[in-house]
Amino acid sequence: MAQKSLFPHNNLEWSIRNNLARYEADTTNVRLRLNLATMYLSSGLFHEGGEAHCTEALKLARKQLKEDPASDVGRLIAALAYLGKDRPESASQILAELEEDMSEGSMFQLAKGLLHRSLGDMNSMLQALETACHLSPEAWEPHLQLGQEQLRLAEAQGSFFLIEQAQYHLIQAIRLDENAANNAGLIHDLAITCHIIGRYSEAERYFQRLLHVPSYEARARKRLGQIAYRLHKYNNALNHLRKYLQMQPDDSEALAKLGLCYFNLEQYDRAREVCRRAILIDSYNHTARHTMGRTLLAKGLDKEAHRVFRENLDMFPEHIPTYRYLVDLRSSGDQSWLEKALFAEVPVYTLQPVSPDQDDRAM
């Protein structure tokens, strides 16, 4: 039967305590030692144990290797523990020694994937993780790792194809094992893929599950605020963003989104104040400046709005929404003036050097 899990996950905290007590009563028991090391490794790599539990796994692996230097299991646990502690050089030497005998094992390929990630070789990382999925198609951990790494690359590269691939592997991980369904990191990343591709109801449902996970609550609140805003649920967005800002008060992006919520609810004074705070934190926050200009315009303060729009356009000449408001404000319905202004301004912008971060067509 196909292997459904590479590591132990059920009742992990209790299992570690129970096996630790048994092992301390009989430190010569090799089976207990390796089982306990694997439990620590599982906690460190896939749950909340982190580097501390990887350190415990490494201690047990070293003890095993001291007694039996040829132990392949002990060496592989040590390599994975080193990777969990961000020590790729130590892991690389061990994995090179194991290549001939263990390259057909999915746990070995998983370790290789983690090693290539640490060394910055993204193509080799993806290849190793795909191999791990092929070798153990019913094990959820390789699917989890591959999906998470594809998501990170997709966000960096703006690749919609990789987002879809990431979502497939993350869903596979949940389908294969109930332990995966309780993995907060997996739920978080799956929610992000849904958010990016516009499956907002699913994204909302997944992020809601993270509100009671302390290490993910802030990120979930921010995303839920963004989704609610996108769905025009401005009061819901306000609720999530205000709670998020209680935890992360200096996030100018969230403040700007909060200002947009107030603006759409016609609470212009609050919108203006929130945008002012965002600009104080980040003077280059064009969303906050643009929203402040719209707020001033809504209150009939045309001259102040003109100044804010002009400043924003000076900083971000490619920001078309600001340009549109500024043109509307300056033309006051005079189409002949508008036509002359465009003929005068467009040639000036087309002569400007275009940076890789700017859209020359929009400019």
Coordinates of C-alpha atoms in Angstrom, one line a residue:
M1 CA 0.0 0.0 0.0
A2 CA 1.3 3.5 -0.8
Q3 CA 2.8 5.5 2.0
K4 CA 0.4 8.2 3.2
S5 CA 2.8 10.0 5.5
L6 CA 6.6 10.4 5.6
F7 CA 6.6 11.6 9.2
P8 CA 4.5 11.0 12.3
H9 CA 1.9 13.7 13.0
N10 CA -0.9 12.3 15.1
N11 CA -1.1 13.7 18.7
L12 CA 2.5 14.9 18.1
E13 CA 3.0 16.8 21.4
W14 CA 1.7 13.9 23.5
S15 CA 3.7 11.4 21.4
I16 CA 6.9 13.3 22.0
R17 CA 6.4 13.5 25.7
N18 CA 5.4 9.9 26.0
N19 CA 8.3 8.6 23.9
L20 CA 10.8 10.9 25.6
A21 CA 9.8 9.5 29.0
R22 CA 10.2 5.9 27.6
Y23 CA 13.5 6.7 26.0
E24 CA 15.0 8.4 29.1
A25 CA 14.2 5.1 30.9
D26 CA 16.1 3.1 28.3
T27 CA 18.6 5.2 26.3
T28 CA 20.0 2.1 24.6
N29 CA 16.7 1.5 22.7
V30 CA 17.6 2.4 19.1
R31 CA 14.1 2.1 17.8
L32 CA 12.8 4.5 20.4
R33 CA 15.6 6.9 19.7
L34 CA 15.0 7.1 16.0
N35 CA 11.2 7.3 16.4
L36 CA 11.7 10.2 18.9
A37 CA 14.1 11.9 16.5
T38 CA 11.6 11.6 13.7
M39 CA 8.9 13.1 15.9
Y40 CA 11.0 16.0 16.8
L41 CA 11.9 16.5 13.1
S42 CA 8.2 16.4 12.1
S43 CA 7.4 19.0 14.7
G44 CA 10.3 21.2 13.7
L45 CA 9.7 21.1 9.9
F46 CA 5.9 20.9 9.7
H47 CA 4.4 22.2 12.9
E48 CA 5.4 24.8 15.5
G49 CA 8.5 23.2 16.9
G50 CA 10.9 25.1 14.7
E51 CA 14.6 25.2 15.2
A52 CA 14.4 24.0 18.9
H53 CA 12.9 20.7 17.9
C54 CA 15.2 20.3 15.0
T55 CA 18.1 20.7 17.5
E56 CA 16.6 17.9 19.6
A57 CA 16.3 15.7 16.5
L58 CA 20.0 16.4 15.7
K59 CA 21.1 15.5 19.2
L60 CA 19.4 12.1 18.9
A61 CA 20.8 11.5 15.4
R62 CA 24.3 12.3 16.5
K63 CA 24.0 9.8 19.4
Q64 CA 22.8 7.2 16.9
L65 CA 25.7 7.9 14.5
K66 CA 28.2 7.8 17.4
E67 CA 27.1 4.2 18.1
D68 CA 26.5 3.3 14.4
P69 CA 28.3 5.6 11.9
A70 CA 26.8 3.7 9.0
S71 CA 23.2 4.3 10.0
D72 CA 21.6 5.8 6.9
V73 CA 18.4 6.7 8.8
G74 CA 20.5 8.5 11.4
R75 CA 22.4 10.4 8.7
L76 CA 19.2 11.4 6.9
I77 CA 17.6 12.6 10.1
A78 CA 20.7 14.6 10.8
A79 CA 20.7 16.2 7.3
L80 CA 17.0 17.2 7.6
A81 CA 17.7 18.6 11.1
Y82 CA 20.6 20.7 9.8
L83 CA 18.3 22.0 7.1
G84 CA 15.7 22.9 9.7
K85 CA 18.4 24.8 11.6
D86 CA 19.4 26.6 8.3
R87 CA 22.8 24.9 8.1
P88 CA 22.9 23.7 4.5
E89 CA 26.6 23.1 4.3
S90 CA 26.5 20.4 6.9
A91 CA 23.4 18.9 5.3
S92 CA 25.0 18.9 1.9
Q93 CA 27.9 16.8 2.9
I94 CA 25.7 14.1 4.4
L95 CA 23.3 14.0 1.4
A96 CA 26.2 13.7 -1.0
E97 CA 27.3 10.6 0.9
L98 CA 23.7 9.2 0.9
E99 CA 23.1 9.9 -2.8
E100 CA 24.0 6.4 -4.2
D101 CA 22.0 4.4 -1.6
M102 CA 19.0 6.6 -0.9
S103 CA 18.2 8.7 -4.0
E104 CA 15.1 6.6 -4.7
G105 CA 13.6 7.5 -1.4
S106 CA 11.0 10.3 -1.2
M107 CA 12.4 11.6 2.2
F108 CA 15.8 11.9 0.6
Q109 CA 14.4 13.8 -2.3
L110 CA 12.5 16.1 0.1
A111 CA 15.8 16.8 1.9
K112 CA 17.4 17.6 -1.5
G113 CA 14.7 20.0 -2.3
L114 CA 15.1 21.8 1.0
L115 CA 18.9 21.9 0.4
H116 CA 18.5 23.4 -3.0
R117 CA 16.1 26.0 -1.6
S118 CA 18.7 27.0 1.0
L119 CA 21.4 27.3 -1.7
G120 CA 19.1 29.4 -3.9
D121 CA 18.8 26.8 -6.7
M122 CA 15.1 27.0 -7.4
N123 CA 15.0 24.8 -10.5
S124 CA 16.8 21.9 -8.8
M125 CA 14.6 22.5 -5.7
L126 CA 11.4 22.1 -7.8
Q127 CA 12.8 19.0 -9.6
A128 CA 13.7 17.3 -6.3
L129 CA 10.3 18.0 -4.7
E130 CA 8.5 16.8 -7.9
T131 CA 10.5 13.6 -7.7
A132 CA 9.5 13.2 -4.0
C133 CA 5.8 13.6 -5.0
H134 CA 6.3 11.0 -7.8
L135 CA 8.0 8.5 -5.5
S136 CA 5.4 8.8 -2.7
P137 CA 2.2 10.1 -4.5
E138 CA 0.1 9.3 -1.4
A139 CA 2.3 11.1 1.1
W140 CA 1.1 14.6 1.8
E141 CA 4.3 16.3 3.0
P142 CA 6.1 16.5 -0.5
H143 CA 2.9 17.9 -1.9
L144 CA 2.8 20.5 0.9
Q145 CA 6.4 21.5 0.4
L146 CA 6.2 21.7 -3.4
G147 CA 3.0 23.7 -3.2
Q148 CA 4.4 26.2 -0.7
E149 CA 7.6 26.7 -2.7
Q150 CA 5.7 27.1 -6.0
L151 CA 3.6 29.8 -4.3
R152 CA 6.6 31.7 -3.1
L153 CA 8.1 31.6 -6.6
A154 CA 4.8 32.6 -8.2
E155 CA 4.5 35.6 -5.9
A156 CA 8.1 36.7 -6.8
Q157 CA 7.7 36.1 -10.5
G158 CA 4.0 37.0 -10.9
S159 CA 3.3 33.6 -12.5
F160 CA -0.3 32.6 -12.7
F161 CA 0.7 29.1 -13.9
L162 CA 2.7 28.5 -10.8
I163 CA -0.1 29.7 -8.6
E164 CA -2.4 27.1 -10.2
Q165 CA 0.3 24.4 -9.7
A166 CA 0.7 25.5 -6.1
Q167 CA -3.0 25.3 -5.4
Y168 CA -3.1 21.8 -7.0
H169 CA -0.4 20.4 -4.7
L170 CA -1.8 22.1 -1.6
I171 CA -5.2 20.7 -2.2
Q172 CA -3.6 17.3 -2.8
A173 CA -2.0 17.5 0.6
I174 CA -5.3 18.2 2.3
R175 CA -7.0 15.4 0.3
L176 CA -4.4 12.8 1.3
D177 CA -4.3 13.2 5.0
E178 CA -6.4 14.8 7.8
N179 CA -3.2 16.0 9.5
A180 CA -2.6 18.3 6.5
A181 CA -6.0 19.8 6.9
N182 CA -5.0 21.0 10.4
N183 CA -1.6 22.4 9.2
A184 CA -2.0 26.2 9.7
G185 CA 0.8 27.0 7.2
L186 CA -0.9 24.9 4.5
I187 CA -4.3 26.5 5.1
H188 CA -2.7 30.0 5.0
D189 CA -0.9 29.3 1.7
L190 CA -4.0 27.6 0.1
A191 CA -6.0 30.7 1.1
I192 CA -3.5 33.0 -0.6
T193 CA -3.7 31.0 -3.8
C194 CA -7.5 31.4 -3.7
H195 CA -7.2 35.1 -3.0
I196 CA -4.8 35.7 -5.9
I197 CA -6.9 33.9 -8.5
G198 CA -10.1 35.5 -7.3
R199 CA -11.8 32.6 -5.5
Y200 CA -12.7 35.0 -2.7
S201 CA -15.4 33.0 -0.9
E202 CA -13.0 30.0 -0.5
A203 CA -10.1 32.3 0.5
E204 CA -12.4 33.9 3.1
R205 CA -13.4 30.5 4.5
Y206 CA -9.7 29.4 4.8
F207 CA -8.5 32.7 6.4
Q208 CA -11.4 32.5 8.9
R209 CA -10.0 29.2 10.2
L210 CA -6.7 31.0 11.0
L211 CA -8.2 33.7 13.3
H212 CA -7.7 31.4 16.3
V213 CA -4.1 30.5 15.5
P214 CA -2.0 33.2 17.2
S215 CA 1.0 33.1 14.8
Y216 CA -1.4 33.6 11.8
E217 CA -4.1 35.8 13.1
A218 CA -2.6 39.1 12.0
R219 CA -1.9 37.9 8.4
A220 CA -5.4 36.4 8.2
R221 CA -7.0 39.7 9.5
K222 CA -5.2 41.7 6.8
R223 CA -6.2 39.4 4.0
L224 CA -9.8 39.2 5.2
G225 CA -9.9 43.0 5.2
Q226 CA -8.6 43.1 1.6
I227 CA -11.1 40.4 0.5
A228 CA -14.0 42.1 2.2
Y229 CA -13.1 45.4 0.5
R230 CA -12.8 43.7 -2.9
L231 CA -16.4 42.3 -2.3
H232 CA -17.6 45.9 -1.4
K233 CA -18.3 44.7 2.2
Y234 CA -16.8 47.9 3.6
N235 CA -18.0 47.5 7.2
N236 CA -16.5 43.9 7.4
A237 CA -13.3 45.2 5.9
L238 CA -13.2 48.0 8.6
N239 CA -13.6 45.4 11.3
H240 CA -10.8 43.2 10.1
L241 CA -8.4 46.0 9.3
R242 CA -8.9 47.8 12.6
K243 CA -8.2 44.6 14.5
Y244 CA -5.1 43.9 12.3
L245 CA -3.8 47.4 12.9
Q246 CA -4.1 46.9 16.6
M247 CA -1.4 44.2 16.1
Q248 CA 0.5 46.0 13.3
P249 CA -0.1 49.7 13.8
D250 CA 2.7 50.8 11.4
D251 CA 1.5 49.0 8.2
S252 CA 0.9 51.9 5.8
E253 CA -0.6 49.7 3.2
A254 CA -3.3 48.5 5.6
L255 CA -3.9 52.1 6.8
A256 CA -4.4 53.2 3.1
K257 CA -6.9 50.4 2.6
L258 CA -8.7 51.4 5.8
G259 CA -8.9 55.0 4.4
L260 CA -10.5 53.6 1.3
C261 CA -13.1 51.8 3.4
Y262 CA -14.0 55.0 5.2
F263 CA -14.1 56.9 2.0
N264 CA -16.5 54.4 0.4
L265 CA -18.7 54.7 3.5
E266 CA -18.6 58.5 3.1
Q267 CA -16.8 59.0 6.4
Y268 CA -14.5 61.6 4.9
D269 CA -12.9 63.0 8.0
R270 CA -11.9 59.6 9.2
A271 CA -10.6 58.7 5.8
R272 CA -8.5 61.8 5.7
E273 CA -7.0 61.2 9.1
V274 CA -6.2 57.5 8.4
C275 CA -4.5 58.5 5.1
R276 CA -2.5 61.2 6.9
R277 CA -1.2 58.5 9.3
A278 CA -0.3 56.3 6.3
I279 CA 1.6 59.0 4.6
L280 CA 3.5 59.9 7.8
I281 CA 4.7 56.3 7.9
D282 CA 5.4 56.0 4.2
S283 CA 5.5 59.3 2.2
Y284 CA 5.5 57.3 -1.0
N285 CA 2.2 55.6 -0.3
H286 CA 0.4 56.6 -3.5
T287 CA -2.8 54.9 -2.5
A288 CA -3.1 57.0 0.6
R289 CA -2.3 60.2 -1.2
H290 CA -4.8 59.4 -4.0
T291 CA -7.5 58.6 -1.4
M292 CA -6.8 61.8 0.5
G293 CA -7.1 63.8 -2.7
R294 CA -10.5 62.1 -3.4
T295 CA -11.6 62.8 0.2
L296 CA -10.7 66.5 -0.1
L297 CA -12.5 66.7 -3.4
A298 CA -15.6 65.1 -1.9
K299 CA -15.6 67.8 0.9
G300 CA -15.4 70.5 -1.8
L301 CA -11.8 71.4 -1.0
D302 CA -10.7 71.6 -4.7
K303 CA -7.5 73.6 -4.3
E304 CA -6.2 71.2 -1.6
A305 CA -7.2 68.2 -3.6
H306 CA -5.4 69.6 -6.7
R307 CA -2.2 70.0 -4.6
V308 CA -2.4 66.4 -3.3
F309 CA -3.1 65.0 -6.8
R310 CA -0.2 67.0 -8.2
E311 CA 2.2 65.8 -5.6
N312 CA 1.2 62.2 -6.1
L313 CA 1.6 62.5 -9.9
D314 CA 5.0 64.2 -9.4
M315 CA 6.1 61.1 -7.4
F316 CA 4.3 58.5 -9.6
P317 CA 3.8 59.9 -13.1
E318 CA 2.5 56.5 -14.2
H319 CA -0.4 56.5 -11.7
I320 CA -3.3 56.9 -14.2
P321 CA -6.1 57.2 -11.6
T322 CA -4.5 60.3 -10.1
Y323 CA -3.9 61.7 -13.5
R324 CA -7.6 61.3 -14.4
Y325 CA -8.8 63.0 -11.3
L326 CA -6.3 65.8 -11.8
V327 CA -7.4 66.3 -15.4
D328 CA -11.1 66.3 -14.4
L329 CA -10.3 68.9 -11.7
R330 CA -8.4 71.1 -14.1
S331 CA -10.6 70.9 -17.1
S332 CA -13.9 71.5 -15.2
G333 CA -15.7 70.1 -18.2
D334 CA -13.8 72.3 -20.8
Q335 CA -13.1 69.7 -23.5
S336 CA -11.1 72.1 -25.6
W337 CA -8.8 72.8 -22.7
L338 CA -8.5 69.1 -22.0
E339 CA -7.5 68.3 -25.6
K340 CA -4.8 71.0 -25.6
A341 CA -3.5 69.9 -22.2
L342 CA -3.2 66.3 -23.4
F343 CA -1.4 67.3 -26.6
A344 CA 1.0 69.3 -24.5
E345 CA 1.6 66.7 -21.7
V346 CA 1.7 63.4 -23.5
P347 CA 4.8 64.2 -25.7
V348 CA 6.6 65.2 -22.5
Y349 CA 5.9 61.9 -20.8
T350 CA 6.9 59.8 -23.9
L351 CA 10.3 61.4 -23.8
Q352 CA 10.9 60.3 -20.2
P353 CA 13.2 57.2 -19.7
V354 CA 11.1 54.2 -18.7
S355 CA 12.3 52.1 -15.8
P356 CA 11.7 48.3 -15.6
D357 CA 9.1 48.9 -12.9
Q358 CA 7.0 51.2 -15.0
D359 CA 4.4 50.4 -17.7
D360 CA 5.5 52.6 -20.7
R361 CA 2.1 52.1 -22.4
A362 CA 0.2 53.4 -19.3
M363 CA 2.7 56.3 -19.0

